[in-house]
mmCIF file of C-alpha atoms and ligand atoms in Angstrom:
data_model
loop_
_atom_site.group_PDB
_atom_site.id
_atom_site.type_symbol
_atom_site.label_atom_id
_atom_site.label_comp_id
_atom_site.label_asym_id
_atom_site.label_seq_id
_atom_site.Cartn_x
_atom_site.Cartn_y
_atom_site.Cartn_z
ATOM 1 C CA MET O 181 5.488 -15.785 -20.200
ATOM 2 C CA PRO O 182 2.374 -13.850 -21.176
ATOM 3 C CA ARG O 183 -0.485 -14.150 -18.754
ATOM 4 C CA ARG O 184 -3.408 -16.243 -19.909
ATOM 5 C CA ARG O 185 -6.208 -13.934 -20.906
ATOM 6 C CA LEU O 186 -9.602 -14.775 -19.497
ATOM 7 C CA SER O 187 -12.758 -13.852 -21.317
ATOM 8 C CA GLU O 188 -15.213 -11.430 -19.704
ATOM 9 C CA HIS O 189 -17.525 -14.360 -19.242
ATOM 10 C CA GLN O 190 -14.885 -16.445 -17.443
ATOM 11 C CA ILE O 191 -13.942 -13.537 -15.202
ATOM 12 C CA ALA O 192 -17.594 -12.974 -14.306
ATOM 13 C CA ARG O 193 -18.012 -16.680 -13.546
ATOM 14 C CA ILE O 194 -14.950 -16.782 -11.305
ATOM 15 C CA ARG O 195 -16.206 -13.712 -9.494
ATOM 16 C CA THR O 196 -19.612 -15.271 -8.920
ATOM 17 C CA ILE O 197 -18.080 -18.461 -7.566
ATOM 18 C CA GLN O 198 -15.784 -16.533 -5.252
ATOM 19 C CA GLU O 199 -18.649 -14.344 -4.110
ATOM 20 C CA ARG O 200 -20.741 -17.440 -3.321
ATOM 21 C CA ARG O 201 -17.861 -18.958 -1.320
ATOM 22 C CA ARG O 202 -17.382 -15.739 0.609
ATOM 23 C CA GLN O 203 -21.093 -15.546 1.282
ATOM 24 C CA ARG O 204 -21.183 -19.114 2.618
ATOM 25 C CA LEU O 205 -18.351 -18.346 4.999
ATOM 26 C CA ALA O 206 -19.898 -15.042 5.975
ATOM 27 C CA ASP O 207 -23.221 -16.744 6.705
ATOM 28 C CA ARG O 208 -21.502 -19.288 8.931
ATOM 29 C CA ALA O 209 -19.713 -16.586 10.877
ATOM 30 C CA GLU O 210 -22.896 -14.514 11.064
ATOM 31 C CA VAL O 211 -24.693 -17.409 12.743
ATOM 32 C CA ALA O 212 -21.772 -17.799 15.131
ATOM 33 C CA LEU O 213 -21.903 -14.088 15.862
ATOM 34 C CA THR O 214 -25.575 -14.265 16.778
ATOM 35 C CA GLU O 215 -24.974 -17.293 18.987
ATOM 36 C CA LEU O 216 -22.158 -15.457 20.697
ATOM 37 C CA ASP O 217 -24.399 -12.475 21.365
ATOM 38 C CA ASP O 218 -27.084 -14.791 22.763
ATOM 39 C CA GLU O 219 -24.780 -16.499 25.228
ATOM 40 C CA ALA O 220 -25.150 -14.720 28.517
ATOM 41 C CA GLY O 221 -21.900 -14.555 30.448
ATOM 42 C CA ASP O 222 -20.009 -16.424 27.766
ATOM 43 C CA GLU O 223 -16.638 -17.754 28.827
ATOM 44 C CA THR O 224 -14.943 -17.307 25.434
ATOM 45 C CA VAL O 225 -11.521 -15.799 25.929
ATOM 46 C CA ALA O 226 -10.495 -12.648 24.108
ATOM 47 C CA GLU O 227 -7.310 -13.143 22.094
ATOM 48 C CA ALA O 228 -4.852 -10.905 20.294
ATOM 49 C CA GLY O 229 -4.641 -11.172 16.535
ATOM 50 C CA LEU O 230 -3.388 -9.522 13.377
ATOM 51 C CA VAL O 231 -5.536 -8.833 10.318
ATOM 52 C CA VAL O 232 -3.738 -10.394 7.386
ATOM 53 C CA VAL O 233 -6.252 -9.588 4.677
ATOM 54 C CA ARG O 234 -9.702 -8.150 4.391
ATOM 55 C CA HIS O 235 -12.278 -8.859 1.711
ATOM 56 C CA GLY O 236 -15.393 -6.842 2.326
ATOM 57 C CA ALA O 237 -16.748 -7.960 5.665
ATOM 58 C CA ASN O 238 -14.436 -10.984 5.812
ATOM 59 C CA LEU O 239 -11.205 -10.834 7.742
ATOM 60 C CA ALA O 240 -8.358 -13.298 7.887
ATOM 61 C CA VAL O 241 -6.937 -12.978 11.390
ATOM 62 C CA GLU O 242 -3.649 -14.534 12.454
ATOM 63 C CA ASP O 243 -3.485 -15.684 16.070
ATOM 64 C CA THR O 244 -0.370 -15.536 18.230
ATOM 65 C CA GLN O 245 0.605 -19.047 17.108
ATOM 66 C CA GLY O 246 0.474 -18.037 13.446
ATOM 67 C CA ARG O 247 -2.784 -19.831 12.646
ATOM 68 C CA ILE O 248 -5.280 -18.061 10.389
ATOM 69 C CA HIS O 249 -8.957 -17.717 11.312
ATOM 70 C CA HIS O 250 -11.852 -16.467 9.281
ATOM 71 C CA CYS O 251 -13.506 -13.655 11.196
ATOM 72 C CA LEU O 252 -16.274 -11.152 10.933
ATOM 73 C CA ALA O 253 -16.092 -7.906 12.826
ATOM 74 C CA ARG O 254 -18.663 -6.553 15.235
ATOM 75 C CA ARG O 255 -20.309 -3.667 13.428
ATOM 76 C CA HIS O 256 -19.653 -0.815 15.827
ATOM 77 C CA ILE O 257 -15.865 -1.248 15.969
ATOM 78 C CA GLY O 258 -15.082 0.514 12.683
ATOM 79 C CA GLU O 259 -13.208 -0.798 9.724
ATOM 80 C CA ALA O 260 -10.374 -3.264 10.361
ATOM 81 C CA VAL O 261 -7.779 -3.499 7.598
ATOM 82 C CA CYS O 262 -4.644 -5.431 6.723
ATOM 83 C CA GLY O 263 -2.032 -4.829 9.440
ATOM 84 C CA ASP O 264 -4.534 -3.973 12.161
ATOM 85 C CA ARG O 265 -3.958 -5.466 15.586
ATOM 86 C CA VAL O 266 -7.251 -6.691 16.913
ATOM 87 C CA VAL O 267 -8.993 -8.422 19.783
ATOM 88 C CA TRP O 268 -11.034 -11.422 18.705
ATOM 89 C CA GLN O 269 -12.912 -14.394 20.109
ATOM 90 C CA ARG O 270 -13.209 -17.900 18.772
ATOM 91 C CA THR O 271 -16.645 -18.982 17.661
ATOM 92 C CA GLY O 272 -15.769 -22.311 16.114
ATOM 93 C CA GLU O 273 -13.053 -24.256 14.353
ATOM 94 C CA GLY O 274 -11.016 -21.691 12.417
ATOM 95 C CA GLN O 275 -13.615 -18.992 12.982
ATOM 96 C CA GLY O 276 -14.047 -15.998 15.144
ATOM 97 C CA VAL O 277 -15.388 -12.542 15.757
ATOM 98 C CA VAL O 278 -13.296 -9.418 15.977
ATOM 99 C CA THR O 279 -14.467 -7.346 18.908
ATOM 100 C CA ALA O 280 -11.993 -4.462 18.915
ATOM 101 C CA VAL O 281 -9.365 -2.791 16.768
ATOM 102 C CA GLN O 282 -6.279 -1.607 18.658
ATOM 103 C CA PRO O 283 -5.208 2.005 18.132
ATOM 104 C CA ARG O 284 -3.096 2.329 14.972
ATOM 105 C CA GLU O 285 0.439 3.610 14.902
ATOM 106 C CA SER O 286 0.076 4.592 11.269
ATOM 107 C CA VAL O 287 -2.435 4.137 8.504
ATOM 108 C CA LEU O 288 -2.249 4.450 4.739
ATOM 109 C CA SER O 289 -5.551 5.505 3.278
ATOM 110 C CA ARG O 290 -6.949 6.842 0.074
ATOM 111 C CA PRO O 291 -10.295 8.342 -0.803
ATOM 112 C CA ASP O 292 -12.960 6.055 -2.200
ATOM 113 C CA TYR O 293 -15.287 7.041 -5.038
ATOM 114 C CA SER O 294 -17.332 9.260 -2.777
ATOM 115 C CA GLY O 295 -14.205 11.108 -1.607
ATOM 116 C CA ARG O 296 -14.187 9.585 1.858
ATOM 117 C CA ASP O 297 -10.825 8.373 3.174
ATOM 118 C CA LYS O 298 -10.636 4.595 3.245
ATOM 119 C CA PRO O 299 -7.831 2.865 5.115
ATOM 120 C CA LEU O 300 -5.762 0.431 3.034
ATOM 121 C CA ALA O 301 -3.253 -0.855 5.562
ATOM 122 C CA ALA O 302 -2.333 -0.117 9.163
ATOM 123 C CA ASN O 303 0.708 -0.046 11.442
ATOM 124 C CA LEU O 304 3.225 0.288 8.633
ATOM 125 C CA THR O 305 6.733 1.432 9.381
ATOM 126 C CA GLN O 306 7.789 1.855 5.768
ATOM 127 C CA ILE O 307 6.433 2.509 2.284
ATOM 128 C CA VAL O 308 8.347 0.872 -0.551
ATOM 129 C CA VAL O 309 7.594 2.424 -3.930
ATOM 130 C CA LEU O 310 8.435 0.069 -6.768
ATOM 131 C CA ILE O 311 9.259 1.407 -10.196
ATOM 132 C CA ALA O 312 10.617 -0.272 -13.333
ATOM 133 C CA PRO O 313 11.699 0.738 -16.833
ATOM 134 C CA GLU O 314 8.393 -0.850 -17.855
ATOM 135 C CA PRO O 315 5.710 0.253 -17.179
ATOM 136 C CA GLU O 316 6.968 3.812 -17.712
ATOM 137 C CA PRO O 317 7.365 5.353 -14.241
ATOM 138 C CA SER O 318 5.354 8.350 -13.174
ATOM 139 C CA GLY O 319 7.142 10.904 -11.002
ATOM 140 C CA TYR O 320 3.714 12.229 -10.123
ATOM 141 C CA LEU O 321 2.658 8.877 -8.679
ATOM 142 C CA ILE O 322 5.980 8.400 -6.865
ATOM 143 C CA ASP O 323 5.656 11.829 -5.260
ATOM 144 C CA GLN O 324 2.137 11.099 -4.068
ATOM 145 C CA TYR O 325 3.354 8.006 -2.244
ATOM 146 C CA LEU O 326 6.291 9.911 -0.781
ATOM 147 C CA VAL O 327 3.967 12.652 0.467
ATOM 148 C CA ALA O 328 1.701 9.984 1.953
ATOM 149 C CA ALA O 329 4.707 8.513 3.800
ATOM 150 C CA GLU O 330 5.694 11.947 5.136
ATOM 151 C CA LEU O 331 2.167 12.630 6.360
ATOM 152 C CA MET O 332 1.994 9.208 8.003
ATOM 153 C CA GLY O 333 5.380 9.725 9.606
ATOM 154 C CA VAL O 334 6.931 6.557 8.184
ATOM 155 C CA LYS O 335 10.079 5.904 6.170
ATOM 156 C CA ALA O 336 9.959 5.662 2.390
ATOM 157 C CA LEU O 337 12.287 4.226 -0.185
ATOM 158 C CA ILE O 338 12.234 3.382 -3.866
ATOM 159 C CA VAL O 339 13.037 0.013 -5.391
ATOM 160 C CA ALA O 340 13.786 0.231 -9.097
ATOM 161 C CA ASN O 341 13.201 -3.282 -10.380
ATOM 162 C CA LYS O 342 13.570 -4.989 -13.791
ATOM 163 C CA MET O 343 16.835 -3.167 -14.452
ATOM 164 C CA ASP O 344 17.846 -6.174 -16.591
ATOM 165 C CA LEU O 345 15.557 -4.730 -19.272
ATOM 166 C CA LEU O 346 17.947 -1.844 -19.975
ATOM 167 C CA GLU O 347 21.284 -1.787 -21.788
ATOM 168 C CA ARG O 348 24.127 0.042 -20.148
ATOM 169 C CA PRO O 349 23.747 3.576 -21.670
ATOM 170 C CA ALA O 350 19.996 3.449 -21.150
ATOM 171 C CA THR O 351 20.575 2.367 -17.543
ATOM 172 C CA ARG O 352 22.625 5.468 -16.871
ATOM 173 C CA ALA O 353 19.992 7.776 -18.379
ATOM 174 C CA PHE O 354 17.220 6.018 -16.478
ATOM 175 C CA ARG O 355 19.042 6.291 -13.172
ATOM 176 C CA GLN O 356 19.741 9.978 -13.690
ATOM 177 C CA ARG O 357 16.035 10.706 -13.938
ATOM 178 C CA PHE O 358 15.641 9.668 -10.296
ATOM 179 C CA ASP O 359 18.854 11.076 -8.842
ATOM 180 C CA HIS O 360 17.010 13.760 -6.928
ATOM 181 C CA TYR O 361 15.315 11.237 -4.635
ATOM 182 C CA PRO O 362 18.416 9.918 -2.840
ATOM 183 C CA ALA O 363 19.625 13.521 -2.715
ATOM 184 C CA VAL O 364 16.694 14.415 -0.462
ATOM 185 C CA GLY O 365 16.820 11.260 1.633
ATOM 186 C CA TYR O 366 14.800 8.641 -0.219
ATOM 187 C CA PRO O 367 17.166 5.768 -0.955
ATOM 188 C CA ILE O 368 16.832 3.913 -4.271
ATOM 189 C CA LEU O 369 17.781 0.263 -4.635
ATOM 190 C CA TRP O 370 18.533 -0.686 -8.228
ATOM 191 C CA THR O 371 17.753 -4.313 -8.788
ATOM 192 C CA SER O 372 16.479 -7.110 -10.956
ATOM 193 C CA LEU O 373 14.579 -10.031 -9.573
ATOM 194 C CA ARG O 374 15.728 -11.986 -12.619
ATOM 195 C CA GLU O 375 19.276 -11.937 -11.265
ATOM 196 C CA PRO O 376 20.168 -14.083 -8.250
ATOM 197 C CA GLU O 377 22.066 -11.295 -6.495
ATOM 198 C CA GLY O 378 19.133 -8.903 -6.965
ATOM 199 C CA ILE O 379 17.156 -9.898 -3.934
ATOM 200 C CA GLY O 380 19.678 -9.704 -1.057
ATOM 201 C CA PRO O 381 19.905 -5.915 -0.642
ATOM 202 C CA VAL O 382 16.121 -5.561 -0.905
ATOM 203 C CA GLY O 383 15.621 -8.227 1.751
ATOM 204 C CA ARG O 384 17.946 -6.349 4.081
ATOM 205 C CA VAL O 385 16.014 -3.059 3.961
ATOM 206 C CA LEU O 386 12.755 -4.913 4.604
ATOM 207 C CA SER O 387 14.009 -6.929 7.545
ATOM 208 C CA GLY O 388 12.376 -5.979 10.837
ATOM 209 C CA GLU O 389 10.032 -3.479 9.166
ATOM 210 C CA ILE O 390 6.343 -3.611 8.348
ATOM 211 C CA SER O 391 6.510 -2.525 4.737
ATOM 212 C CA ILE O 392 3.872 -2.032 2.117
ATOM 213 C CA LEU O 393 4.836 -2.520 -1.515
ATOM 214 C CA VAL O 394 3.145 0.023 -3.755
ATOM 215 C CA GLY O 395 3.425 1.017 -7.374
ATOM 216 C CA GLN O 396 1.972 0.562 -10.824
ATOM 217 C CA SER O 397 0.709 -2.773 -12.027
ATOM 218 C CA GLY O 398 3.526 -4.884 -13.467
ATOM 219 C CA VAL O 399 6.503 -3.388 -11.612
ATOM 220 C CA GLY O 400 7.094 -6.652 -9.748
ATOM 221 C CA LYS O 401 5.525 -6.273 -6.295
ATOM 222 C CA SER O 402 4.150 -9.798 -6.147
ATOM 223 C CA SER O 403 7.341 -11.137 -7.748
ATOM 224 C CA LEU O 404 9.312 -9.537 -4.930
ATOM 225 C CA VAL O 405 7.126 -11.169 -2.287
ATOM 226 C CA LYS O 406 7.557 -14.491 -4.045
ATOM 227 C CA ALA O 407 11.326 -14.106 -4.192
ATOM 228 C CA LEU O 408 11.552 -13.247 -0.498
ATOM 229 C CA LEU O 409 9.169 -15.813 0.889
ATOM 230 C CA PRO O 410 10.036 -19.439 0.371
ATOM 231 C CA ASP O 411 6.717 -20.414 1.958
ATOM 232 C CA ARG O 412 4.562 -17.873 0.108
ATOM 233 C CA GLU O 413 2.478 -20.581 -1.548
ATOM 234 C CA ILE O 414 1.789 -22.110 1.861
ATOM 235 C CA GLN O 415 0.863 -18.724 3.314
ATOM 236 C CA ILE O 416 -1.475 -18.057 0.391
ATOM 237 C CA GLY O 417 -2.992 -21.525 0.684
ATOM 238 C CA ARG O 418 -3.752 -21.002 4.366
ATOM 239 C CA LEU O 419 -5.191 -17.617 3.594
ATOM 240 C CA SER O 420 -7.489 -18.741 0.843
ATOM 241 C CA ARG O 421 -8.764 -21.602 2.991
ATOM 242 C CA ALA O 422 -9.508 -19.114 5.750
ATOM 243 C CA THR O 423 -11.147 -16.448 3.609
ATOM 244 C CA GLY O 424 -12.699 -18.636 0.945
ATOM 245 C CA LEU O 425 -11.010 -16.649 -1.777
ATOM 246 C CA GLY O 426 -9.350 -18.022 -4.843
ATOM 247 C CA ARG O 427 -5.583 -18.385 -4.747
ATOM 248 C CA HIS O 428 -4.817 -16.000 -7.561
ATOM 249 C CA THR O 429 -6.544 -12.918 -6.380
ATOM 250 C CA THR O 430 -4.462 -9.784 -5.989
ATOM 251 C CA SER O 431 -7.461 -7.640 -5.287
ATOM 252 C CA ALA O 432 -6.671 -6.748 -1.686
ATOM 253 C CA ALA O 433 -3.667 -5.741 0.386
ATOM 254 C CA THR O 434 -2.235 -8.898 1.933
ATOM 255 C CA CYS O 435 0.235 -9.204 4.775
ATOM 256 C CA TYR O 436 3.018 -11.827 4.658
ATOM 257 C CA ARG O 437 5.463 -12.772 7.411
ATOM 258 C CA LEU O 438 9.084 -12.362 6.422
ATOM 259 C CA PRO O 439 11.361 -15.301 7.256
ATOM 260 C CA GLY O 440 13.268 -13.235 9.829
ATOM 261 C CA ARG O 441 11.544 -10.379 11.541
ATOM 262 C CA GLY O 442 9.014 -8.103 9.928
ATOM 263 C CA SER O 443 6.165 -8.293 7.461
ATOM 264 C CA LEU O 444 5.548 -7.390 3.889
ATOM 265 C CA ILE O 445 2.232 -6.181 2.510
ATOM 266 C CA ASP O 446 1.564 -6.745 -1.175
ATOM 267 C CA SER O 447 -0.968 -4.351 -2.606
ATOM 268 C CA PRO O 448 -2.826 -4.316 -5.899
ATOM 269 C CA GLY O 449 -1.201 -2.128 -8.541
ATOM 270 C CA VAL O 450 -2.615 1.291 -9.103
ATOM 271 C CA ARG O 451 -2.455 3.685 -11.998
ATOM 272 C CA SER O 452 -3.129 6.563 -9.697
ATOM 273 C CA PHE O 453 -3.022 6.985 -5.975
ATOM 274 C CA ARG O 454 -4.915 9.877 -4.496
ATOM 275 C CA LEU O 455 -4.097 11.649 -1.302
ATOM 276 C CA GLY O 456 -6.953 12.170 1.104
ATOM 277 C CA ALA O 457 -8.470 15.335 2.466
ATOM 278 C CA ILE O 458 -5.491 17.599 3.142
ATOM 279 C CA ASP O 459 -4.927 21.295 2.723
ATOM 280 C CA ARG O 460 -2.376 23.028 0.537
ATOM 281 C CA ASP O 461 0.089 23.740 3.349
ATOM 282 C CA THR O 462 0.026 20.154 4.535
ATOM 283 C CA LEU O 463 0.639 18.994 0.980
ATOM 284 C CA LEU O 464 3.573 21.366 0.662
ATOM 285 C CA TRP O 465 5.038 20.107 3.929
ATOM 286 C CA GLY O 466 4.885 16.581 2.462
ATOM 287 C CA PHE O 467 7.631 17.579 0.004
ATOM 288 C CA ARG O 468 10.398 17.280 2.540
ATOM 289 C CA GLU O 469 13.182 19.204 0.772
ATOM 290 C CA LEU O 470 10.918 22.248 0.413
ATOM 291 C CA ARG O 471 10.460 22.666 4.166
ATOM 292 C CA PRO O 472 13.558 24.800 4.813
ATOM 293 C CA TYR O 473 12.229 27.395 2.340
ATOM 294 C CA LEU O 474 8.706 27.621 3.683
ATOM 295 C CA GLY O 475 7.915 30.991 5.203
ATOM 296 C CA HIS O 476 10.796 32.661 3.355
ATOM 297 C CA CYS O 477 8.914 33.984 0.326
ATOM 298 C CA ARG O 478 8.521 37.765 0.029
ATOM 299 C CA PHE O 479 4.725 37.505 0.268
ATOM 300 C CA SER O 480 3.278 35.557 3.125
ATOM 301 C CA ASP O 481 0.448 34.311 0.881
ATOM 302 C CA CYS O 482 2.852 33.337 -1.941
ATOM 303 C CA ARG O 483 1.427 30.585 -4.180
ATOM 304 C CA HIS O 484 4.957 29.788 -5.400
ATOM 305 C CA GLN O 485 3.974 30.389 -9.009
ATOM 306 C CA GLN O 486 4.804 33.758 -10.627
ATOM 307 C CA GLU O 487 5.387 35.849 -7.520
ATOM 308 C CA PRO O 488 8.634 37.833 -7.222
ATOM 309 C CA GLY O 489 10.827 36.843 -4.295
ATOM 310 C CA CYS O 490 9.471 33.293 -4.115
ATOM 311 C CA ALA O 491 11.959 31.338 -2.036
ATOM 312 C CA LEU O 492 10.974 28.024 -3.640
ATOM 313 C CA ARG O 493 11.407 29.224 -7.194
ATOM 314 C CA GLU O 494 14.697 30.883 -6.326
ATOM 315 C CA ALA O 495 15.958 27.665 -4.762
ATOM 316 C CA ALA O 496 14.888 25.759 -7.878
ATOM 317 C CA ALA O 497 16.625 28.296 -10.138
ATOM 318 C CA ALA O 498 19.791 27.914 -8.071
ATOM 319 C CA GLY O 499 19.621 24.126 -8.518
ATOM 320 C CA HIS O 500 18.856 23.327 -4.863
ATOM 321 C CA ILE O 501 15.403 21.918 -5.593
ATOM 322 C CA THR O 502 14.340 19.751 -8.515
ATOM 323 C CA PRO O 503 11.756 21.677 -10.559
ATOM 324 C CA GLU O 504 9.834 18.466 -11.241
ATOM 325 C CA ARG O 505 9.018 18.171 -7.546
ATOM 326 C CA ILE O 506 7.584 21.703 -7.448
ATOM 327 C CA ALA O 507 5.635 20.976 -10.621
ATOM 328 C CA ASN O 508 4.215 17.845 -9.014
ATOM 329 C CA PHE O 509 3.275 19.859 -5.956
ATOM 330 C CA HIS O 510 1.337 22.314 -8.155
ATOM 331 C CA HIS O 511 -0.251 19.471 -10.077
ATOM 332 C CA LEU O 512 -1.361 17.840 -6.826
ATOM 333 C CA ALA O 513 -2.482 21.122 -5.279
ATOM 334 C CA ALA O 514 -4.670 21.783 -8.323
ATOM 335 C CA GLY O 515 -6.377 18.459 -7.669
ATOM 336 C CA LEU O 516 -7.335 19.419 -4.122
ATOM 337 C CA SER O 517 -10.925 20.281 -4.856
ATOM 338 C CA PRO O 518 -12.581 22.583 -2.294
ATOM 339 C CA SER O 519 -14.816 19.750 -1.079
ATOM 340 C CA ARG O 520 -11.744 17.676 -0.318
ATOM 341 C CA LEU O 521 -9.878 20.344 1.554
ATOM 342 C CA GLN O 522 -11.733 19.664 4.749
ATOM 343 C CA PRO O 523 -12.712 16.278 6.091
ATOM 344 C CA GLU O 524 -16.475 15.870 6.090
HETATM 345 N N1 LIG A 734 12.522 -8.664 -16.829
HETATM 346 C C1 LIG A 734 12.076 -8.690 -15.581
HETATM 347 N N2 LIG A 734 10.784 -9.005 -15.333
HETATM 348 C C2 LIG A 734 10.362 -9.046 -14.060
HETATM 349 C C3 LIG A 734 11.216 -8.723 -12.969
HETATM 350 N N3 LIG A 734 10.497 -8.815 -11.827
HETATM 351 C C4 LIG A 734 9.233 -9.168 -12.202
HETATM 352 N N4 LIG A 734 9.143 -9.296 -13.536
HETATM 353 C C5 LIG A 734 7.963 -9.665 -14.333
HETATM 354 O O1 LIG A 734 7.049 -8.586 -14.350
HETATM 355 C C6 LIG A 734 5.710 -9.059 -14.462
HETATM 356 C C7 LIG A 734 4.804 -8.409 -13.436
HETATM 357 O O2 LIG A 734 5.227 -8.781 -12.141
HETATM 358 P P1 LIG A 734 4.250 -8.798 -10.884
HETATM 359 O O3 LIG A 734 5.090 -9.221 -9.722
HETATM 360 O O4 LIG A 734 3.026 -9.561 -11.145
HETATM 361 O O5 LIG A 734 3.875 -7.249 -10.784
HETATM 362 P P2 LIG A 734 2.947 -6.539 -9.691
HETATM 363 O O6 LIG A 734 3.617 -5.270 -9.350
HETATM 364 O O7 LIG A 734 2.640 -7.469 -8.584
HETATM 365 O O8 LIG A 734 1.636 -6.206 -10.541
HETATM 366 P P3 LIG A 734 0.116 -6.062 -9.996
HETATM 367 O O9 LIG A 734 -0.166 -7.193 -9.069
HETATM 368 O O10 LIG A 734 -0.692 -6.071 -11.241
HETATM 369 O O11 LIG A 734 0.073 -4.718 -9.310
HETATM 370 C C8 LIG A 734 5.790 -10.577 -14.311
HETATM 371 O O12 LIG A 734 5.679 -11.164 -15.593
HETATM 372 C C9 LIG A 734 7.177 -10.798 -13.723
HETATM 373 O O13 LIG A 734 7.730 -12.051 -14.098
HETATM 374 C C10 LIG A 734 12.584 -8.391 -13.264
HETATM 375 O O14 LIG A 734 13.411 -8.083 -12.396
HETATM 376 N N5 LIG A 734 12.939 -8.387 -14.579
HETATM 377 MG MG1 LIG A 735 0.795 -8.168 -7.794
HETATM 378 ZN ZN1 LIG A 736 6.796 31.231 -2.872
#
C-alpha cells in the first residue's frame, strides 16, 4: 500500500505540534531539575536505567522494571544516546534526571554537519545491514557499515530482505553480487518478511544480541522490528507517552526489547553513512580480508593504486580479493579530507 503523502504544510504543522509537546515536557523536567538541585541533602535514590530513545534533550529511560520515564540529562555528563546505560533519579511521576552515563562498551557514531563525531547508539554487540532488491543496494554503503563494525569491534551481518520481489533467475544473479561477503566472514541471510518462514532465521541471529538495524530507507528495517515484536505497538505507545513524540516518527534510533533475550535498535534510513575521523591505515584495516596483505607491498608507502609489487592488487588479480572492495576502499579514502583525518 502506498504511503499517504503529506503536504509540506501538514508536515510543518505536525512538526510544530510535536515540538510544542516536547517543549512542554522539557519545561516540566527542567523545573524538576532545578528543584532537585535546590534540595540540600536530597534523599532521592540513584537508579540504573537504559536510554531507549533520545530526541534532542529529551531521553526515554527504561528502569529495571521495564517502565519508561521521561528524563533530561544533567548538562556536564555528555551526550546520552539510545543504548546507553545510565544513572538517573526520579523527580516526579514518570519523570527523572539522568546524572551519569556509564562507560560504553561500543558506540556507533557518524559525523554531523560540522564534521564532529556524533554518537548514534551505544553498547551494540552487532550491526545488521539490511539490503533489498529495491531500493538498489549500494556496495559502497554496505562497506562503510562493515568498516564501522570492524572499528567498533562488533559483529556484522547482512540481511537481504524482500527477496520475494525477484524471479528465480534474477535471484541467482542478485545473490552472486554479494557472494564475496560470506566468503570473508559476513554472513548473509536471504529472506522475505512477506513469507511466514522468512522471520525465524533472522530472529535466531538477533537473539541475545544488542543489534542495530541499518540500511537505506525502504529496505524493511521497521517491518522487521514489527515482525519480531508482537508488542511493538505497546512499546511504541509507552515511548510516545514518555517522550511526547508522535507515534509514527522514525526520526531517531529506538531500542526495542526482543521477546527472549536481547534488544533491537531501529534506525532511520540513510542514503549515505559517513565514517568519522579516521586515518587511511585505520580505514584499510577496516576491510578485514585485506589485513593479511598489509605490509607486504614492495614499497612501504604503497598507495595500492598503480605501484608495481602491490600485494593487494596482486591478490585481487589472483582472485583472492574482490576488486569492488578495494575500489570502495579507494573511494572512501578519497573522501577522508585532511581536516577529518585527525579528531579536533
Ligand atoms: N515485497 C516486500 N516488501 C516488503 C518486505 N519487507 C518490507 N516490505 C515493504 O517495504 C516498505 C518499506 O519498509 P520499512 O520497514 O518501512 O522500511 P525501513 O527500512 O524501515 O525504511 P525507513 O524507516 O525509511 O528507513 C514497506 O512498504 C514494507 O511493507 C518484503 O519482504 N517484501
Ligand atoms: Mg523505518
Ligand atoms: Zn600496495
